[in-house]
Amino acid sequence: MSTLTITIIVVFVLGYALIATESLTKINKAAIALLMFVCCWTLYVLDPAPFVQLIHPDFKGVGEEVTQFVNDVITHHLGDTATTLFFLMGAMTIVEIVDQNGGFNWVKEVMKTKSKRGLMWRIAFMTFILSAILDNLTTSIVMIMILRKLIRDHNDRMVYASLIIIAANSGGAFSPIGDVTTIMLWNAGMITAAGVISEIFIPSLVSMVIPALILQYMLKGDIAGSVDTHEAANDEAEFDNKQRKSIFVIGVGGLCFVPIFKSITHLPPFIGILLVLGVLWTVTELFYRHLHRKKGGSEDFAKRVTNILSRIDMSTILFFLGILMAVACLQEIGVLTQLGGSLNTVFNENHYAVTGIIGVLSSIVDNVPLVAGCMGMYPIQAMGDMSVDGIFWQLLAYCAGVGGSMLIIGSAAGVVVMGLEKITFGWYMKKISWIAFVGYIAGIFCYWLIRTYIMTTPI
């Protein structure tokens, strides 16, 4: 390992440490993430030739050609990162539009209960189911919006929000469209929809239920100081009831349509999200046009999409940009690939141990490059653990998804909730990480029981 490689790793570790201690340093995590991203890639371009030769052996250019190739590599990774960021911004905007127009009020009424523990279980199962249908990122945004309408106390809300992260990641792990990593494995033909649902559903459920059983002891008594049921009704309604229902149907129905749009067109999910946002935006503009004709006056409406866009948390977006691009640099210097190969050697191809460690790592670095690295290192085999729906691939889907719950920055759901609810890295690590780890290990053990004694061969 070269000195430059070690230096890049040290910069990443130092940046990660500063992000983890944000509550102590009082420096916004987005600023650190951006500096980490820029510093890692700046170090990379000091001597990129060895890295390019290692990761891209087919490239034979020299001199200026190497510099141009590195710029192309960075642009490629930025494009991959942008798909996640635009998906995030689109989903957050759609949910905010629906929420501002009272779309989630009925869900709030269905879930409303006086018992803190009763509410916890309702939130857990609804999040688990929705994350499999939509995705863990969008589901987390929706559930946090609902949670804000039900719980006023921020300390209690942090506990509920933590369970939302765990339930969203667990629900996304057993569905071929519930998480980016399962989509990657499914599209590559390494898992099938029937196989991953039938064999990962129960382990994923266990990984959610056990943390919920533990977390319920952090919530006692009845809910006090909840948001007024008629809060939304007291706001000045810009649209009538029929129009508000239309916005809800288009927004939520559109989110459900995104996986279908992807399966039909084979385009990235963010394009489907932007399609839904464009349709919803156009519909609301037509509604406002009707209001102008009916009422006249100023065009400045508080709930117009142009005003809602200004509420998007850009610090979270920039933080996500910095983290993903810094991890991409680690991928380009070969660290992730070497780590995966070393794990396979150290654990003597014990795939329960290898995928288990990969799951733990996915809570530290992004699970997408980890899974991508594994897909490149381990080709599909005709038989055995590496075959289609083999133990390795199914466990990888489970571990990469559920493992991200162990740290709040280990998943897209965690990063979003962290930004929306202002949960610190230190609080989550102290209070929640060990609980998520217990559920994670229990799910792996459950999967071992299923594959050893019940489904000894995949469906």
CSV table of C-alpha atoms in Angstrom, one decimal:
chain,number,residue,atom,x,y,z
A,1,MET,CA,0.0,0.0,0.0
A,2,SER,CA,1.5,3.3,-1.1
A,3,THR,CA,2.0,6.4,1.0
A,4,LEU,CA,-0.5,8.3,-1.0
A,5,THR,CA,-3.1,5.5,-0.5
A,6,ILE,CA,-2.5,5.6,3.3
A,7,THR,CA,-2.8,9.4,3.3
A,8,ILE,CA,-6.2,9.3,1.5
A,9,ILE,CA,-7.4,6.7,4.0
A,10,VAL,CA,-6.2,8.9,6.9
A,11,VAL,CA,-8.0,11.9,5.5
A,12,PHE,CA,-11.2,9.9,5.2
A,13,VAL,CA,-10.9,8.6,8.8
A,14,LEU,CA,-10.2,12.0,10.2
A,15,GLY,CA,-13.2,13.5,8.3
A,16,TYR,CA,-15.4,10.6,9.5
A,17,ALA,CA,-14.2,11.2,13.1
A,18,LEU,CA,-15.1,14.9,12.8
A,19,ILE,CA,-18.6,14.0,11.4
A,20,ALA,CA,-19.1,11.6,14.3
A,21,THR,CA,-18.2,14.3,16.9
A,22,GLU,CA,-20.3,17.0,15.3
A,23,SER,CA,-22.1,17.6,18.6
A,24,LEU,CA,-18.7,18.3,20.3
A,25,THR,CA,-17.0,20.3,17.5
A,26,LYS,CA,-20.2,22.2,16.6
A,27,ILE,CA,-19.0,22.1,12.9
A,28,ASN,CA,-21.8,21.2,10.5
A,29,LYS,CA,-21.3,17.7,9.1
A,30,ALA,CA,-21.9,18.9,5.6
A,31,ALA,CA,-18.9,21.2,5.6
A,32,ILE,CA,-16.7,18.4,6.8
A,33,ALA,CA,-18.1,15.9,4.2
A,34,LEU,CA,-17.4,18.4,1.4
A,35,LEU,CA,-13.8,19.0,2.6
A,36,MET,CA,-13.3,15.3,2.9
A,37,PHE,CA,-14.5,14.7,-0.7
A,38,VAL,CA,-12.3,17.5,-2.1
A,39,CYS,CA,-9.2,16.5,-0.1
A,40,CYS,CA,-9.4,12.8,-1.0
A,41,TRP,CA,-9.7,13.5,-4.8
A,42,THR,CA,-7.1,16.2,-4.7
A,43,LEU,CA,-4.6,13.8,-3.1
A,44,TYR,CA,-5.7,11.2,-5.7
A,45,VAL,CA,-4.8,13.4,-8.7
A,46,LEU,CA,-1.3,14.0,-7.3
A,47,ASP,CA,-0.3,10.6,-8.8
A,48,PRO,CA,-3.3,9.0,-10.4
A,49,ALA,CA,-1.5,6.6,-12.8
A,50,PRO,CA,-1.0,3.7,-10.3
A,51,PHE,CA,-4.6,3.9,-9.2
A,52,VAL,CA,-5.9,4.0,-12.8
A,53,GLN,CA,-3.7,1.0,-13.8
A,54,LEU,CA,-5.0,-0.9,-10.8
A,55,ILE,CA,-8.7,-0.3,-11.1
A,56,HIS,CA,-8.9,0.3,-14.9
A,57,PRO,CA,-6.3,-2.1,-16.4
A,58,ASP,CA,-7.7,-1.7,-19.9
A,59,PHE,CA,-6.8,2.0,-20.1
A,60,LYS,CA,-3.4,2.5,-21.8
A,61,GLY,CA,-3.2,6.3,-21.9
A,62,VAL,CA,-0.3,8.4,-20.6
A,63,GLY,CA,0.3,12.0,-19.6
A,64,GLU,CA,-2.6,14.3,-20.3
A,65,GLU,CA,-4.7,11.3,-21.3
A,66,VAL,CA,-4.5,10.1,-17.7
A,67,THR,CA,-5.7,13.5,-16.4
A,68,GLN,CA,-8.6,13.5,-18.8
A,69,PHE,CA,-9.5,9.9,-17.8
A,70,VAL,CA,-9.5,10.8,-14.1
A,71,ASN,CA,-11.8,13.7,-14.8
A,72,ASP,CA,-14.1,11.3,-16.7
A,73,VAL,CA,-14.0,8.9,-13.7
A,74,ILE,CA,-14.9,11.7,-11.3
A,75,THR,CA,-17.7,12.8,-13.6
A,76,HIS,CA,-19.0,9.2,-13.7
A,77,HIS,CA,-19.1,8.9,-9.9
A,78,LEU,CA,-20.7,12.4,-9.7
A,79,GLY,CA,-23.4,11.2,-12.1
A,80,ASP,CA,-24.0,8.1,-9.9
A,81,THR,CA,-24.2,10.3,-6.8
A,82,ALA,CA,-26.5,12.8,-8.5
A,83,THR,CA,-29.0,10.1,-9.2
A,84,THR,CA,-29.3,9.5,-5.5
A,85,LEU,CA,-29.4,13.3,-4.7
A,86,PHE,CA,-32.1,14.1,-7.3
A,87,PHE,CA,-34.1,11.1,-6.1
A,88,LEU,CA,-33.8,12.4,-2.5
A,89,MET,CA,-34.7,16.0,-3.5
A,90,GLY,CA,-37.6,14.9,-5.6
A,91,ALA,CA,-39.1,12.6,-3.0
A,92,MET,CA,-38.7,15.2,-0.2
A,93,THR,CA,-40.5,17.8,-2.3
A,94,ILE,CA,-43.3,15.4,-3.3
A,95,VAL,CA,-43.9,14.4,0.3
A,96,GLU,CA,-43.7,18.1,1.5
A,97,ILE,CA,-46.3,19.1,-1.1
A,98,VAL,CA,-48.7,16.3,0.0
A,99,ASP,CA,-48.1,17.1,3.6
A,100,GLN,CA,-48.6,20.9,3.2
A,101,ASN,CA,-52.0,20.1,1.6
A,102,GLY,CA,-53.1,17.8,4.4
A,103,GLY,CA,-52.6,14.6,2.5
A,104,PHE,CA,-51.3,12.6,5.5
A,105,ASN,CA,-54.0,13.7,8.0
A,106,TRP,CA,-56.0,10.5,7.5
A,107,VAL,CA,-52.9,8.4,8.2
A,108,LYS,CA,-52.3,10.4,11.3
A,109,GLU,CA,-55.9,9.7,12.5
A,110,VAL,CA,-55.5,5.9,11.8
A,111,MET,CA,-52.3,5.7,13.7
A,112,LYS,CA,-53.4,8.0,16.6
A,113,THR,CA,-53.4,6.4,20.0
A,114,LYS,CA,-52.8,7.5,23.6
A,115,SER,CA,-50.2,4.8,24.3
A,116,LYS,CA,-46.6,5.6,23.4
A,117,ARG,CA,-45.8,1.9,22.9
A,118,GLY,CA,-48.9,1.3,20.9
A,119,LEU,CA,-47.9,4.1,18.5
A,120,MET,CA,-44.4,2.7,18.3
A,121,TRP,CA,-45.6,-0.7,17.0
A,122,ARG,CA,-48.0,0.9,14.5
A,123,ILE,CA,-45.2,3.1,13.2
A,124,ALA,CA,-42.8,0.1,13.0
A,125,PHE,CA,-45.0,-2.2,11.0
A,126,MET,CA,-46.3,0.6,8.7
A,127,THR,CA,-42.7,1.7,8.0
A,128,PHE,CA,-41.6,-2.0,7.4
A,129,ILE,CA,-44.4,-2.6,4.9
A,130,LEU,CA,-44.1,0.7,3.0
A,131,SER,CA,-40.4,0.5,2.6
A,132,ALA,CA,-40.8,-2.8,0.7
A,133,ILE,CA,-43.4,-1.2,-1.6
A,134,LEU,CA,-41.7,2.2,-2.1
A,135,ASP,CA,-38.1,2.3,-0.8
A,136,ASN,CA,-36.5,2.9,2.5
A,137,LEU,CA,-35.6,6.5,1.7
A,138,THR,CA,-39.0,7.7,0.6
A,139,THR,CA,-40.7,5.8,3.4
A,140,SER,CA,-38.5,7.4,6.0
A,141,ILE,CA,-39.5,10.9,4.8
A,142,VAL,CA,-43.2,10.1,4.8
A,143,MET,CA,-43.1,8.5,8.3
A,144,ILE,CA,-41.1,11.4,9.8
A,145,MET,CA,-43.7,13.8,8.4
A,146,ILE,CA,-46.5,11.8,10.0
A,147,LEU,CA,-44.5,11.5,13.3
A,148,ARG,CA,-44.2,15.2,13.6
A,149,LYS,CA,-48.0,15.5,13.5
A,150,LEU,CA,-48.3,13.0,16.4
A,151,ILE,CA,-45.5,13.7,18.8
A,152,ARG,CA,-44.4,17.1,20.0
A,153,ASP,CA,-41.7,16.0,22.5
A,154,HIS,CA,-38.4,15.9,20.6
A,155,ASN,CA,-36.8,13.3,22.9
A,156,ASP,CA,-39.6,10.8,22.3
A,157,ARG,CA,-39.6,11.7,18.6
A,158,MET,CA,-35.9,10.7,18.4
A,159,VAL,CA,-36.7,7.2,19.7
A,160,TYR,CA,-39.5,6.8,17.2
A,161,ALA,CA,-37.4,8.2,14.4
A,162,SER,CA,-34.6,5.7,15.3
A,163,LEU,CA,-37.1,2.9,15.0
A,164,ILE,CA,-38.2,4.3,11.6
A,165,ILE,CA,-34.6,4.0,10.4
A,166,ILE,CA,-34.4,0.4,11.5
A,167,ALA,CA,-37.8,-0.6,10.2
A,168,ALA,CA,-37.2,1.1,6.8
A,169,ASN,CA,-33.9,-0.6,6.3
A,170,SER,CA,-35.2,-4.0,7.4
A,171,GLY,CA,-38.3,-3.7,5.1
A,172,GLY,CA,-36.2,-2.6,2.1
A,173,ALA,CA,-33.8,-5.6,2.5
A,174,PHE,CA,-36.3,-8.3,1.7
A,175,SER,CA,-37.8,-6.6,-1.4
A,176,PRO,CA,-36.1,-6.5,-4.8
A,177,ILE,CA,-37.2,-2.8,-5.1
A,178,GLY,CA,-36.9,-1.8,-1.5
A,179,ASP,CA,-33.2,-0.8,-1.5
A,180,VAL,CA,-30.6,0.3,-4.0
A,181,THR,CA,-28.4,-2.7,-3.2
A,182,THR,CA,-31.3,-5.2,-3.7
A,183,ILE,CA,-32.1,-3.5,-7.0
A,184,MET,CA,-28.5,-3.9,-8.1
A,185,LEU,CA,-28.4,-7.6,-7.2
A,186,TRP,CA,-31.8,-8.2,-8.7
A,187,ASN,CA,-30.9,-6.5,-12.0
A,188,ALA,CA,-27.6,-8.4,-12.2
A,189,GLY,CA,-29.5,-11.7,-11.9
A,190,MET,CA,-27.8,-12.7,-8.6
A,191,ILE,CA,-31.1,-12.9,-6.7
A,192,THR,CA,-34.7,-13.4,-7.9
A,193,ALA,CA,-37.7,-11.6,-6.6
A,194,ALA,CA,-39.3,-14.8,-5.3
A,195,GLY,CA,-36.1,-16.1,-3.7
A,196,VAL,CA,-35.2,-12.9,-1.8
A,197,ILE,CA,-38.8,-12.4,-0.6
A,198,SER,CA,-39.4,-16.0,0.5
A,199,GLU,CA,-36.1,-16.4,2.4
A,200,ILE,CA,-35.2,-12.9,3.6
A,201,PHE,CA,-38.7,-11.7,4.8
A,202,ILE,CA,-38.6,-13.5,8.1
A,203,PRO,CA,-35.0,-12.5,9.0
A,204,SER,CA,-35.8,-8.9,8.0
A,205,LEU,CA,-38.9,-9.0,10.2
A,206,VAL,CA,-36.9,-10.3,13.1
A,207,SER,CA,-34.3,-7.6,12.7
A,208,MET,CA,-37.1,-5.0,13.1
A,209,VAL,CA,-39.2,-6.7,15.8
A,210,ILE,CA,-36.3,-7.4,18.3
A,211,PRO,CA,-35.1,-3.7,18.3
A,212,ALA,CA,-38.8,-2.6,18.7
A,213,LEU,CA,-39.1,-4.9,21.7
A,214,ILE,CA,-36.1,-3.3,23.3
A,215,LEU,CA,-36.9,0.3,22.3
A,216,GLN,CA,-40.4,0.1,23.8
A,217,TYR,CA,-38.9,0.2,27.3
A,218,MET,CA,-37.6,3.7,26.5
A,219,LEU,CA,-41.2,4.9,26.1
A,220,LYS,CA,-43.5,4.9,29.1
A,221,GLY,CA,-47.0,6.2,29.7
A,222,ASP,CA,-49.3,8.0,27.4
A,223,ILE,CA,-48.6,10.6,24.7
A,224,ALA,CA,-48.7,14.1,26.1
A,225,GLY,CA,-48.5,17.4,24.2
A,226,SER,CA,-49.2,15.9,20.8
A,227,VAL,CA,-49.9,18.1,17.9
A,228,ASP,CA,-53.5,19.2,17.7
A,229,THR,CA,-55.7,17.0,15.6
A,230,HIS,CA,-57.2,20.0,13.9
A,231,GLU,CA,-53.9,21.8,13.4
A,232,ALA,CA,-54.0,21.4,9.6
A,233,ALA,CA,-57.6,22.5,9.5
A,234,ASN,CA,-56.8,25.7,11.3
A,235,ASP,CA,-54.3,26.6,8.6
A,236,GLU,CA,-55.6,28.6,5.7
A,237,ALA,CA,-56.5,26.1,3.1
A,238,GLU,CA,-55.6,27.1,-0.4
A,239,PHE,CA,-57.3,24.2,-2.1
A,240,ASP,CA,-60.7,22.6,-1.6
A,241,ASN,CA,-61.2,19.1,-0.3
A,242,LYS,CA,-61.4,17.5,-3.8
A,243,GLN,CA,-58.2,19.2,-4.9
A,244,ARG,CA,-56.3,18.2,-1.8
A,245,LYS,CA,-57.4,14.6,-2.4
A,246,SER,CA,-56.2,14.8,-5.9
A,247,ILE,CA,-52.8,16.0,-4.7
A,248,PHE,CA,-52.6,13.1,-2.3
A,249,VAL,CA,-53.5,10.5,-5.0
A,250,ILE,CA,-51.0,11.9,-7.5
A,251,GLY,CA,-48.2,12.3,-4.9
A,252,VAL,CA,-48.5,9.0,-3.1
A,253,GLY,CA,-49.7,7.1,-6.1
A,254,GLY,CA,-46.8,8.5,-8.1
A,255,LEU,CA,-44.3,7.3,-5.5
A,256,CYS,CA,-45.8,3.8,-5.8
A,257,PHE,CA,-45.6,4.1,-9.5
A,258,VAL,CA,-41.8,4.8,-9.5
A,259,PRO,CA,-40.7,1.1,-9.3
A,260,ILE,CA,-43.2,0.2,-12.0
A,261,PHE,CA,-41.9,3.0,-14.2
A,262,LYS,CA,-38.3,1.7,-13.7
A,263,SER,CA,-39.3,-1.9,-14.6
A,264,ILE,CA,-41.0,-0.7,-17.7
A,265,THR,CA,-38.5,1.8,-19.0
A,266,HIS,CA,-35.3,0.5,-17.3
A,267,LEU,CA,-34.4,4.1,-16.5
A,268,PRO,CA,-32.9,5.1,-13.2
A,269,PRO,CA,-35.4,5.6,-10.3
A,270,PHE,CA,-34.7,9.4,-10.0
A,271,ILE,CA,-36.2,9.9,-13.5
A,272,GLY,CA,-39.5,8.4,-12.3
A,273,ILE,CA,-39.4,10.6,-9.2
A,274,LEU,CA,-38.9,13.7,-11.3
A,275,LEU,CA,-41.7,12.6,-13.6
A,276,VAL,CA,-44.1,12.4,-10.6
A,277,LEU,CA,-42.8,15.8,-9.3
A,278,GLY,CA,-43.3,17.4,-12.7
A,279,VAL,CA,-46.9,16.1,-12.9
A,280,LEU,CA,-47.7,17.1,-9.4
A,281,TRP,CA,-46.2,20.5,-9.8
A,282,THR,CA,-48.2,21.1,-13.1
A,283,VAL,CA,-51.4,20.0,-11.4
A,284,THR,CA,-50.9,22.4,-8.5
A,285,GLU,CA,-50.1,25.2,-10.9
A,286,LEU,CA,-53.4,24.5,-12.7
A,287,PHE,CA,-55.2,24.6,-9.4
A,288,TYR,CA,-53.5,28.0,-8.6
A,289,ARG,CA,-54.5,29.3,-12.0
A,290,HIS,CA,-58.1,28.4,-11.1
A,291,LEU,CA,-57.7,30.3,-7.8
A,292,HIS,CA,-56.4,33.4,-9.5
A,293,ARG,CA,-59.5,33.4,-11.8
A,294,LYS,CA,-61.8,32.8,-8.9
A,295,LYS,CA,-60.2,35.2,-6.3
A,296,GLY,CA,-57.8,37.4,-8.2
A,297,GLY,CA,-55.1,39.2,-6.3
A,298,SER,CA,-51.5,38.3,-5.6
A,299,GLU,CA,-49.9,35.2,-7.0
A,300,ASP,CA,-47.9,34.7,-3.8
A,301,PHE,CA,-49.3,31.5,-2.2
A,302,ALA,CA,-47.4,30.1,0.8
A,303,LYS,CA,-47.8,26.4,-0.3
A,304,ARG,CA,-46.8,26.9,-3.9
A,305,VAL,CA,-44.1,24.5,-5.0
A,306,THR,CA,-41.6,27.3,-5.6
A,307,ASN,CA,-41.9,28.2,-2.0
A,308,ILE,CA,-41.8,24.6,-0.8
A,309,LEU,CA,-38.6,24.1,-2.7
A,310,SER,CA,-36.9,26.7,-0.5
A,311,ARG,CA,-37.6,24.5,2.5
A,312,ILE,CA,-35.6,21.5,1.2
A,313,ASP,CA,-32.7,20.8,3.6
A,314,MET,CA,-29.7,21.5,1.3
A,315,SER,CA,-27.2,20.8,4.1
A,316,THR,CA,-28.3,17.2,4.1
A,317,ILE,CA,-28.0,17.0,0.3
A,318,LEU,CA,-24.5,18.4,0.4
A,319,PHE,CA,-23.5,16.1,3.2
A,320,PHE,CA,-24.7,13.1,1.1
A,321,LEU,CA,-22.8,14.5,-1.9
A,322,GLY,CA,-19.6,14.7,0.2
A,323,ILE,CA,-19.9,11.3,1.8
A,324,LEU,CA,-20.7,9.4,-1.5
A,325,MET,CA,-17.9,11.1,-3.5
A,326,ALA,CA,-15.3,10.5,-0.7
A,327,VAL,CA,-16.3,6.8,-0.7
A,328,ALA,CA,-16.0,6.7,-4.5
A,329,CYS,CA,-12.4,7.9,-4.1
A,330,LEU,CA,-11.8,4.9,-1.7
A,331,GLN,CA,-13.3,2.7,-4.4
A,332,GLU,CA,-11.0,4.1,-7.0
A,333,ILE,CA,-7.8,3.5,-5.0
A,334,GLY,CA,-8.8,-0.1,-4.6
A,335,VAL,CA,-9.3,-0.1,-0.8
A,336,LEU,CA,-12.8,-1.6,-0.8
A,337,THR,CA,-11.8,-4.4,-3.2
A,338,GLN,CA,-8.8,-5.3,-1.2
A,339,LEU,CA,-10.9,-5.3,2.0
A,340,GLY,CA,-13.4,-7.6,0.5
A,341,GLY,CA,-10.8,-10.0,-0.8
A,342,SER,CA,-9.0,-10.0,2.6
A,343,LEU,CA,-12.3,-10.8,4.4
A,344,ASN,CA,-12.8,-13.8,2.2
A,345,THR,CA,-9.3,-15.1,2.9
A,346,VAL,CA,-9.3,-14.4,6.7
A,347,PHE,CA,-12.7,-16.2,7.2
A,348,ASN,CA,-11.8,-19.1,4.9
A,349,GLU,CA,-14.8,-18.4,2.7
A,350,ASN,CA,-17.3,-18.6,5.6
A,351,HIS,CA,-19.9,-16.5,3.8
A,352,TYR,CA,-22.0,-15.9,7.0
A,353,ALA,CA,-18.9,-14.2,8.5
A,354,VAL,CA,-17.9,-12.4,5.3
A,355,THR,CA,-21.3,-10.9,4.6
A,356,GLY,CA,-21.8,-10.2,8.3
A,357,ILE,CA,-18.6,-8.1,8.3
A,358,ILE,CA,-19.7,-6.4,5.1
A,359,GLY,CA,-23.0,-5.5,6.8
A,360,VAL,CA,-21.1,-3.9,9.7
A,361,LEU,CA,-18.9,-2.0,7.2
A,362,SER,CA,-22.0,-0.8,5.4
A,363,SER,CA,-22.9,1.2,8.5
A,364,ILE,CA,-19.6,3.0,8.2
A,365,VAL,CA,-19.3,3.5,4.4
A,366,ASP,CA,-22.0,3.5,1.8
A,367,ASN,CA,-23.4,0.1,1.0
A,368,VAL,CA,-23.7,0.7,-2.7
A,369,PRO,CA,-19.9,0.6,-3.5
A,370,LEU,CA,-19.5,-2.3,-1.0
A,371,VAL,CA,-22.1,-4.3,-2.8
A,372,ALA,CA,-20.7,-3.2,-6.2
A,373,GLY,CA,-17.2,-4.3,-5.1
A,374,CYS,CA,-18.6,-7.7,-4.0
A,375,MET,CA,-20.4,-8.2,-7.3
A,376,GLY,CA,-17.1,-7.5,-9.1
A,377,MET,CA,-15.1,-9.8,-6.9
A,378,TYR,CA,-17.4,-12.8,-6.8
A,379,PRO,CA,-18.8,-14.0,-10.1
A,380,ILE,CA,-22.0,-16.0,-10.3
A,381,GLN,CA,-21.4,-19.8,-10.1
A,382,ALA,CA,-23.6,-22.6,-11.4
A,383,MET,CA,-23.9,-24.2,-7.9
A,384,GLY,CA,-23.1,-23.5,-4.3
A,385,ASP,CA,-23.3,-20.3,-2.2
A,386,MET,CA,-22.4,-18.1,-5.2
A,387,SER,CA,-25.2,-19.4,-7.4
A,388,VAL,CA,-28.3,-17.4,-8.2
A,389,ASP,CA,-30.2,-17.0,-4.9
A,390,GLY,CA,-27.3,-18.6,-3.2
A,391,ILE,CA,-26.5,-18.0,0.5
A,392,PHE,CA,-23.8,-15.3,-0.3
A,393,TRP,CA,-26.1,-13.1,-2.5
A,394,GLN,CA,-29.1,-13.3,-0.3
A,395,LEU,CA,-27.1,-12.7,2.8
A,396,LEU,CA,-25.4,-9.8,1.0
A,397,ALA,CA,-28.8,-8.3,0.3
A,398,TYR,CA,-29.9,-8.6,3.9
A,399,CYS,CA,-26.6,-7.5,5.5
A,400,ALA,CA,-26.0,-4.5,3.3
A,401,GLY,CA,-29.5,-3.3,3.9
A,402,VAL,CA,-30.0,-4.0,7.6
A,403,GLY,CA,-26.4,-3.4,8.6
A,404,GLY,CA,-26.8,0.3,7.7
A,405,SER,CA,-29.0,0.8,10.7
A,406,MET,CA,-26.1,0.3,13.1
A,407,LEU,CA,-24.9,3.9,12.6
A,408,ILE,CA,-27.2,6.8,11.7
A,409,ILE,CA,-25.0,7.7,8.6
A,410,GLY,CA,-24.9,4.1,7.4
A,411,SER,CA,-28.0,4.4,5.2
A,412,ALA,CA,-29.9,6.9,3.1
A,413,ALA,CA,-32.8,6.6,5.5
A,414,GLY,CA,-30.5,7.4,8.4
A,415,VAL,CA,-29.0,10.4,6.8
A,416,VAL,CA,-32.4,11.8,5.9
A,417,VAL,CA,-33.8,11.3,9.4
A,418,MET,CA,-30.6,12.7,10.9
A,419,GLY,CA,-31.2,15.9,8.9
A,420,LEU,CA,-34.9,16.1,9.5
A,421,GLU,CA,-35.0,15.4,13.2
A,422,LYS,CA,-31.5,16.8,14.1
A,423,ILE,CA,-30.4,13.6,15.7
A,424,THR,CA,-26.7,13.6,16.5
A,425,PHE,CA,-24.3,10.9,15.6
A,426,GLY,CA,-23.2,10.4,19.2
A,427,TRP,CA,-26.7,10.1,20.6
A,428,TYR,CA,-27.7,7.4,18.1
A,429,MET,CA,-24.4,5.5,18.6
A,430,LYS,CA,-24.9,5.5,22.4
A,431,LYS,CA,-28.6,4.7,22.5
A,432,ILE,CA,-29.5,2.9,19.3
A,433,SER,CA,-26.5,1.2,17.6
A,434,TRP,CA,-26.2,-1.8,20.0
A,435,ILE,CA,-30.0,-2.4,19.7
A,436,ALA,CA,-29.8,-2.4,15.9
A,437,PHE,CA,-26.8,-4.7,16.1
A,438,VAL,CA,-28.7,-7.2,18.2
A,439,GLY,CA,-31.5,-7.3,15.7
A,440,TYR,CA,-29.0,-7.6,12.8
A,441,ILE,CA,-27.3,-10.7,14.4
A,442,ALA,CA,-30.7,-12.2,15.2
A,443,GLY,CA,-31.7,-11.9,11.6
A,444,ILE,CA,-28.6,-13.6,10.4
A,445,PHE,CA,-29.1,-16.5,12.9
A,446,CYS,CA,-32.7,-16.7,11.7
A,447,TYR,CA,-31.6,-17.0,8.1
A,448,TRP,CA,-29.1,-19.7,9.1
A,449,LEU,CA,-32.0,-21.7,10.6
A,450,ILE,CA,-34.1,-21.3,7.5
A,451,ARG,CA,-31.4,-22.3,5.1
A,452,THR,CA,-30.1,-25.2,7.3
A,453,TYR,CA,-33.4,-26.8,8.3
A,454,ILE,CA,-36.3,-25.4,6.2
A,455,MET,CA,-35.3,-24.2,2.8
A,456,THR,CA,-32.1,-26.1,2.1
A,457,THR,CA,-32.2,-25.2,-1.6
A,458,PRO,CA,-33.5,-21.9,-3.0
A,459,ILE,CA,-37.0,-21.7,-4.6
